[in-house]
PDB file of C-alpha atoms in Angstrom:
ATOM      1  CA  UNK J   1       0.020  -0.057   0.053  1.00 91.00           C
ATOM      2  CA  UNK J   2       3.073   2.207   0.185  1.00 97.00           C
ATOM      3  CA  UNK J   3       3.711   4.835  -2.385  1.00 97.00           C
ATOM      4  CA  UNK J   4       7.321   3.854  -3.884  1.00 97.00           C
ATOM      5  CA  UNK J   5       9.383   6.625  -5.679  1.00 96.00           C
ATOM      6  CA  UNK J   6       9.623   5.599  -9.533  1.00 95.00           C
ATOM      7  CA  UNK J   7      12.853   7.057 -10.376  1.00 94.00           C
ATOM      8  CA  UNK J   8      13.635   6.300 -13.925  1.00 95.00           C
ATOM      9  CA  UNK J   9      10.380   3.820 -14.449  1.00 95.00           C
ATOM     10  CA  UNK J  10       8.957   7.170 -14.893  1.00 96.00           C
ATOM     11  CA  UNK J  11      10.774   7.522 -18.463  1.00 97.00           C
ATOM     12  CA  UNK J  12       8.947   4.305 -19.750  1.00 96.00           C
ATOM     13  CA  UNK J  13       5.654   5.952 -18.348  1.00 96.00           C
ATOM     14  CA  UNK J  14       6.094   8.960 -20.253  1.00 97.00           C
ATOM     15  CA  UNK J  15       6.957   6.994 -23.772  1.00 97.00           C
ATOM     16  CA  UNK J  16       3.557   5.087 -23.067  1.00 97.00           C
ATOM     17  CA  UNK J  17       1.852   8.212 -22.635  1.00 97.00           C
ATOM     18  CA  UNK J  18       3.391   9.736 -25.905  1.00 98.00           C
ATOM     19  CA  UNK J  19       2.434   6.427 -27.527  1.00 98.00           C
ATOM     20  CA  UNK J  20      -1.148   6.843 -26.487  1.00 98.00           C
ATOM     21  CA  UNK J  21      -1.270  10.597 -28.109  1.00 98.00           C
ATOM     22  CA  UNK J  22       0.521   8.996 -31.179  1.00 98.00           C
ATOM     23  CA  UNK J  23      -2.165   6.221 -31.367  1.00 98.00           C
ATOM     24  CA  UNK J  24      -4.633   8.743 -31.015  1.00 98.00           C
ATOM     25  CA  UNK J  25      -3.321  10.889 -33.756  1.00 98.00           C
ATOM     26  CA  UNK J  26      -2.491  13.713 -31.739  1.00 98.00           C
ATOM     27  CA  UNK J  27       1.335  13.388 -32.410  1.00 98.00           C
ATOM     28  CA  UNK J  28       3.408  12.099 -35.032  1.00 98.00           C
ATOM     29  CA  UNK J  29       6.814  10.494 -34.240  1.00 97.00           C
ATOM     30  CA  UNK J  30       8.273  11.602 -37.572  1.00 96.00           C
ATOM     31  CA  UNK J  31       7.475  15.175 -37.155  1.00 96.00           C
ATOM     32  CA  UNK J  32       9.581  17.759 -35.563  1.00 96.00           C
ATOM     33  CA  UNK J  33       9.110  18.118 -31.889  1.00 98.00           C
ATOM     34  CA  UNK J  34       6.178  20.759 -31.440  1.00 97.00           C
ATOM     35  CA  UNK J  35       8.355  23.234 -29.221  1.00 97.00           C
ATOM     36  CA  UNK J  36       7.747  26.912 -29.909  1.00 95.00           C
ATOM     37  CA  UNK J  37      11.417  27.996 -28.841  1.00 95.00           C
ATOM     38  CA  UNK J  38      12.649  25.459 -31.732  1.00 97.00           C
ATOM     39  CA  UNK J  39       9.969  26.575 -34.231  1.00 96.00           C
ATOM     40  CA  UNK J  40      12.203  29.096 -36.390  1.00 97.00           C
ATOM     41  CA  UNK J  41      13.855  26.823 -39.169  1.00 96.00           C
ATOM     42  CA  UNK J  42      17.142  28.620 -38.836  1.00 96.00           C
ATOM     43  CA  UNK J  43      17.246  27.048 -35.039  1.00 97.00           C
ATOM     44  CA  UNK J  44      19.401  23.941 -35.337  1.00 95.00           C
ATOM     45  CA  UNK J  45      17.109  22.465 -32.715  1.00 97.00           C
ATOM     46  CA  UNK J  46      14.016  22.874 -35.210  1.00 97.00           C
ATOM     47  CA  UNK J  47      15.214  19.383 -36.836  1.00 97.00           C
ATOM     48  CA  UNK J  48      14.734  17.468 -33.523  1.00 98.00           C
ATOM     49  CA  UNK J  49      11.951  15.081 -33.917  1.00 98.00           C
ATOM     50  CA  UNK J  50       9.647  13.198 -31.293  1.00 97.00           C
ATOM     51  CA  UNK J  51      11.463   9.968 -32.220  1.00 98.00           C
ATOM     52  CA  UNK J  52      14.827  11.551 -31.533  1.00 98.00           C
ATOM     53  CA  UNK J  53      13.600  12.492 -28.085  1.00 98.00           C
ATOM     54  CA  UNK J  54      12.076   9.260 -27.437  1.00 98.00           C
ATOM     55  CA  UNK J  55      15.492   7.614 -28.246  1.00 97.00           C
ATOM     56  CA  UNK J  56      17.475  10.451 -26.349  1.00 97.00           C
ATOM     57  CA  UNK J  57      19.320  11.299 -29.484  1.00 98.00           C
ATOM     58  CA  UNK J  58      17.995  14.818 -29.749  1.00 98.00           C
ATOM     59  CA  UNK J  59      21.548  16.204 -29.385  1.00 98.00           C
ATOM     60  CA  UNK J  60      20.847  18.561 -27.095  1.00 98.00           C
ATOM     61  CA  UNK J  61      23.330  19.378 -24.237  1.00 96.00           C
ATOM     62  CA  UNK J  62      22.785  17.456 -21.160  1.00 96.00           C
ATOM     63  CA  UNK J  63      24.769  15.787 -18.378  1.00 94.00           C
ATOM     64  CA  UNK J  64      23.050  13.257 -16.235  1.00 95.00           C
ATOM     65  CA  UNK J  65      24.680  13.808 -12.764  1.00 94.00           C
ATOM     66  CA  UNK J  66      22.964  15.152  -9.534  1.00 92.00           C
ATOM     67  CA  UNK J  67      25.547  17.453  -8.005  1.00 91.00           C
ATOM     68  CA  UNK J  68      24.966  20.799  -6.518  1.00 90.00           C
ATOM     69  CA  UNK J  69      25.639  22.624 -10.068  1.00 92.00           C
ATOM     70  CA  UNK J  70      24.201  19.960 -12.315  1.00 94.00           C
ATOM     71  CA  UNK J  71      21.569  20.795 -15.013  1.00 95.00           C
ATOM     72  CA  UNK J  72      19.696  17.860 -13.664  1.00 95.00           C
ATOM     73  CA  UNK J  73      19.280  19.590 -10.216  1.00 95.00           C
ATOM     74  CA  UNK J  74      18.841  23.154 -11.819  1.00 95.00           C
ATOM     75  CA  UNK J  75      15.830  21.209 -13.787  1.00 96.00           C
ATOM     76  CA  UNK J  76      14.451  20.048 -10.691  1.00 95.00           C
ATOM     77  CA  UNK J  77      14.514  23.493  -8.981  1.00 95.00           C
ATOM     78  CA  UNK J  78      13.156  25.351 -12.301  1.00 96.00           C
ATOM     79  CA  UNK J  79       9.683  26.741 -12.610  1.00 97.00           C
ATOM     80  CA  UNK J  80       9.101  24.860 -15.823  1.00 97.00           C
ATOM     81  CA  UNK J  81      11.442  21.793 -16.122  1.00 97.00           C
ATOM     82  CA  UNK J  82      10.410  21.143 -19.908  1.00 97.00           C
ATOM     83  CA  UNK J  83      11.195  24.828 -21.142  1.00 97.00           C
ATOM     84  CA  UNK J  84      14.257  24.860 -19.299  1.00 97.00           C
ATOM     85  CA  UNK J  85      15.981  21.802 -20.872  1.00 98.00           C
ATOM     86  CA  UNK J  86      14.617  22.819 -24.126  1.00 98.00           C
ATOM     87  CA  UNK J  87      16.463  26.024 -23.718  1.00 97.00           C
ATOM     88  CA  UNK J  88      19.723  23.998 -24.061  1.00 97.00           C
ATOM     89  CA  UNK J  89      21.738  24.199 -27.148  1.00 97.00           C
ATOM     90  CA  UNK J  90      22.523  21.627 -29.572  1.00 97.00           C
ATOM     91  CA  UNK J  91      26.161  19.558 -28.764  1.00 96.00           C
ATOM     92  CA  UNK J  92      25.301  17.178 -31.697  1.00 97.00           C
ATOM     93  CA  UNK J  93      23.178  16.423 -34.773  1.00 97.00           C
ATOM     94  CA  UNK J  94      19.839  15.130 -34.104  1.00 97.00           C
ATOM     95  CA  UNK J  95      19.663  11.553 -34.349  1.00 97.00           C
ATOM     96  CA  UNK J  96      23.423  10.633 -34.228  1.00 97.00           C
ATOM     97  CA  UNK J  97      24.227  10.496 -30.519  1.00 96.00           C
ATOM     98  CA  UNK J  98      22.487   8.775 -27.859  1.00 97.00           C
ATOM     99  CA  UNK J  99      22.843  10.657 -24.361  1.00 96.00           C
ATOM    100  CA  UNK J 100      20.803   9.242 -21.334  1.00 97.00           C
ATOM    101  CA  UNK J 101      18.668  12.319 -20.347  1.00 97.00           C
ATOM    102  CA  UNK J 102      15.746  12.795 -17.796  1.00 97.00           C
ATOM    103  CA  UNK J 103      15.987  16.395 -19.462  1.00 97.00           C
ATOM    104  CA  UNK J 104      14.920  14.863 -22.548  1.00 97.00           C
ATOM    105  CA  UNK J 105      12.082  12.975 -20.955  1.00 98.00           C
ATOM    106  CA  UNK J 106      10.954  16.214 -18.991  1.00 98.00           C
ATOM    107  CA  UNK J 107      10.592  17.929 -22.487  1.00 98.00           C
ATOM    108  CA  UNK J 108       8.366  14.923 -23.838  1.00 98.00           C
ATOM    109  CA  UNK J 109       6.317  15.477 -20.699  1.00 98.00           C
ATOM    110  CA  UNK J 110       5.887  19.030 -21.627  1.00 98.00           C
ATOM    111  CA  UNK J 111       4.940  18.059 -25.183  1.00 98.00           C
ATOM    112  CA  UNK J 112       2.550  15.973 -23.870  1.00 98.00           C
ATOM    113  CA  UNK J 113       0.901  18.362 -21.541  1.00 98.00           C
ATOM    114  CA  UNK J 114       0.910  21.102 -24.019  1.00 98.00           C
ATOM    115  CA  UNK J 115      -0.652  18.897 -26.781  1.00 98.00           C
ATOM    116  CA  UNK J 116      -3.489  18.166 -24.473  1.00 98.00           C
ATOM    117  CA  UNK J 117      -4.139  21.664 -23.730  1.00 98.00           C
ATOM    118  CA  UNK J 118      -2.553  22.058 -20.049  1.00 98.00           C
ATOM    119  CA  UNK J 119      -1.946  20.187 -16.814  1.00 97.00           C
ATOM    120  CA  UNK J 120      -5.881  19.440 -16.082  1.00 97.00           C
ATOM    121  CA  UNK J 121      -6.128  18.348 -19.515  1.00 98.00           C
ATOM    122  CA  UNK J 122      -3.017  15.932 -19.110  1.00 98.00           C
ATOM    123  CA  UNK J 123      -4.139  14.579 -15.954  1.00 97.00           C
ATOM    124  CA  UNK J 124      -7.568  13.764 -17.122  1.00 98.00           C
ATOM    125  CA  UNK J 125      -6.208  12.135 -20.511  1.00 98.00           C
ATOM    126  CA  UNK J 126      -3.441  10.096 -18.254  1.00 97.00           C
ATOM    127  CA  UNK J 127      -6.389   8.983 -15.942  1.00 97.00           C
ATOM    128  CA  UNK J 128      -8.977   7.838 -18.752  1.00 97.00           C
ATOM    129  CA  UNK J 129      -6.706   6.443 -21.589  1.00 97.00           C
ATOM    130  CA  UNK J 130      -3.807   5.109 -19.503  1.00 97.00           C
ATOM    131  CA  UNK J 131      -4.230   4.614 -15.671  1.00 97.00           C
ATOM    132  CA  UNK J 132      -8.007   3.422 -15.520  1.00 97.00           C
ATOM    133  CA  UNK J 133      -7.615   0.838 -18.367  1.00 96.00           C
ATOM    134  CA  UNK J 134      -4.580  -0.627 -16.387  1.00 96.00           C
ATOM    135  CA  UNK J 135      -6.479  -0.611 -13.161  1.00 97.00           C
ATOM    136  CA  UNK J 136      -3.580   1.615 -11.718  1.00 97.00           C
ATOM    137  CA  UNK J 137      -5.030   3.822  -8.826  1.00 97.00           C
ATOM    138  CA  UNK J 138      -2.051   5.055  -6.590  1.00 97.00           C
ATOM    139  CA  UNK J 139      -0.188   7.527  -8.988  1.00 96.00           C
ATOM    140  CA  UNK J 140       1.379  10.729  -7.323  1.00 97.00           C
ATOM    141  CA  UNK J 141       3.140  12.843  -9.784  1.00 97.00           C
ATOM    142  CA  UNK J 142       6.129  14.990  -8.854  1.00 97.00           C
ATOM    143  CA  UNK J 143       5.825  18.359 -10.234  1.00 97.00           C
ATOM    144  CA  UNK J 144       8.007  21.435 -11.184  1.00 96.00           C
ATOM    145  CA  UNK J 145       7.233  24.753  -9.770  1.00 95.00           C
ATOM    146  CA  UNK J 146       4.388  25.323 -12.248  1.00 95.00           C
ATOM    147  CA  UNK J 147       2.700  22.367 -11.507  1.00 96.00           C
ATOM    148  CA  UNK J 148       3.556  20.107 -14.466  1.00 97.00           C
ATOM    149  CA  UNK J 149       4.918  16.903 -14.207  1.00 97.00           C
ATOM    150  CA  UNK J 150       8.658  15.867 -14.442  1.00 97.00           C
ATOM    151  CA  UNK J 151       8.314  12.981 -16.762  1.00 96.00           C
ATOM    152  CA  UNK J 152      11.594  11.706 -16.291  1.00 94.00           C
ATOM    153  CA  UNK J 153      11.225  10.794 -12.558  1.00 96.00           C
ATOM    154  CA  UNK J 154       8.102  11.118 -10.239  1.00 95.00           C
ATOM    155  CA  UNK J 155       5.279   8.801 -11.664  1.00 97.00           C
ATOM    156  CA  UNK J 156       5.097   7.184  -7.870  1.00 97.00           C
ATOM    157  CA  UNK J 157       2.971   4.136  -7.265  1.00 97.00           C
ATOM    158  CA  UNK J 158       2.653   1.162  -5.004  1.00 98.00           C
ATOM    159  CA  UNK J 159       4.353  -1.776  -5.999  1.00 97.00           C
ATOM    160  CA  UNK J 160       1.236  -3.354  -7.150  1.00 97.00           C
ATOM    161  CA  UNK J 161       0.544  -0.673  -9.675  1.00 97.00           C
ATOM    162  CA  UNK J 162       4.019  -0.762 -10.961  1.00 97.00           C
ATOM    163  CA  UNK J 163       3.529  -4.403 -11.472  1.00 97.00           C
ATOM    164  CA  UNK J 164       0.327  -3.552 -13.744  1.00 96.00           C
ATOM    165  CA  UNK J 165       2.646  -1.102 -15.906  1.00 96.00           C
ATOM    166  CA  UNK J 166       5.225  -3.986 -15.714  1.00 94.00           C
ATOM    167  CA  UNK J 167       2.421  -6.125 -17.438  1.00 91.00           C
ATOM    168  CA  UNK J 168       1.662  -3.761 -20.238  1.00 88.00           C
TER     169      UNK J 168
END
């Protein structure tokens, strides 16, 4: 009955939600990622697709560490984690380099929230399309300063509900 920390299991949870949005025709993995800050065709990040993000091959600068001055810790303390990470420059051409990144998954969670029209709409969709069909009842989401789910961590559940997700 105890809620357990999901840590990076949340990354798979985020990918599953993105998969539902793709299946529902709301997103396309082959299209460029719908990030307003990357909309200008002259911005090198303009070419980042949802597939690049899902494969952690966006090319965005990121170091996965949790020291006092790390990008990851700064993301966790930011008002909007998704926008914070989306502001980073490229360090490699999209699709050419794998870089394990909690930040990339924060961007994906932000895309899901924005695609659905906001936090409330996202949470309704999450409940109706994902949690209820699986019988998951204990979800507690960890949120940034603006109330948006981090995506790369913080989809916490009981062990029984983790098992339900694992069976999926």
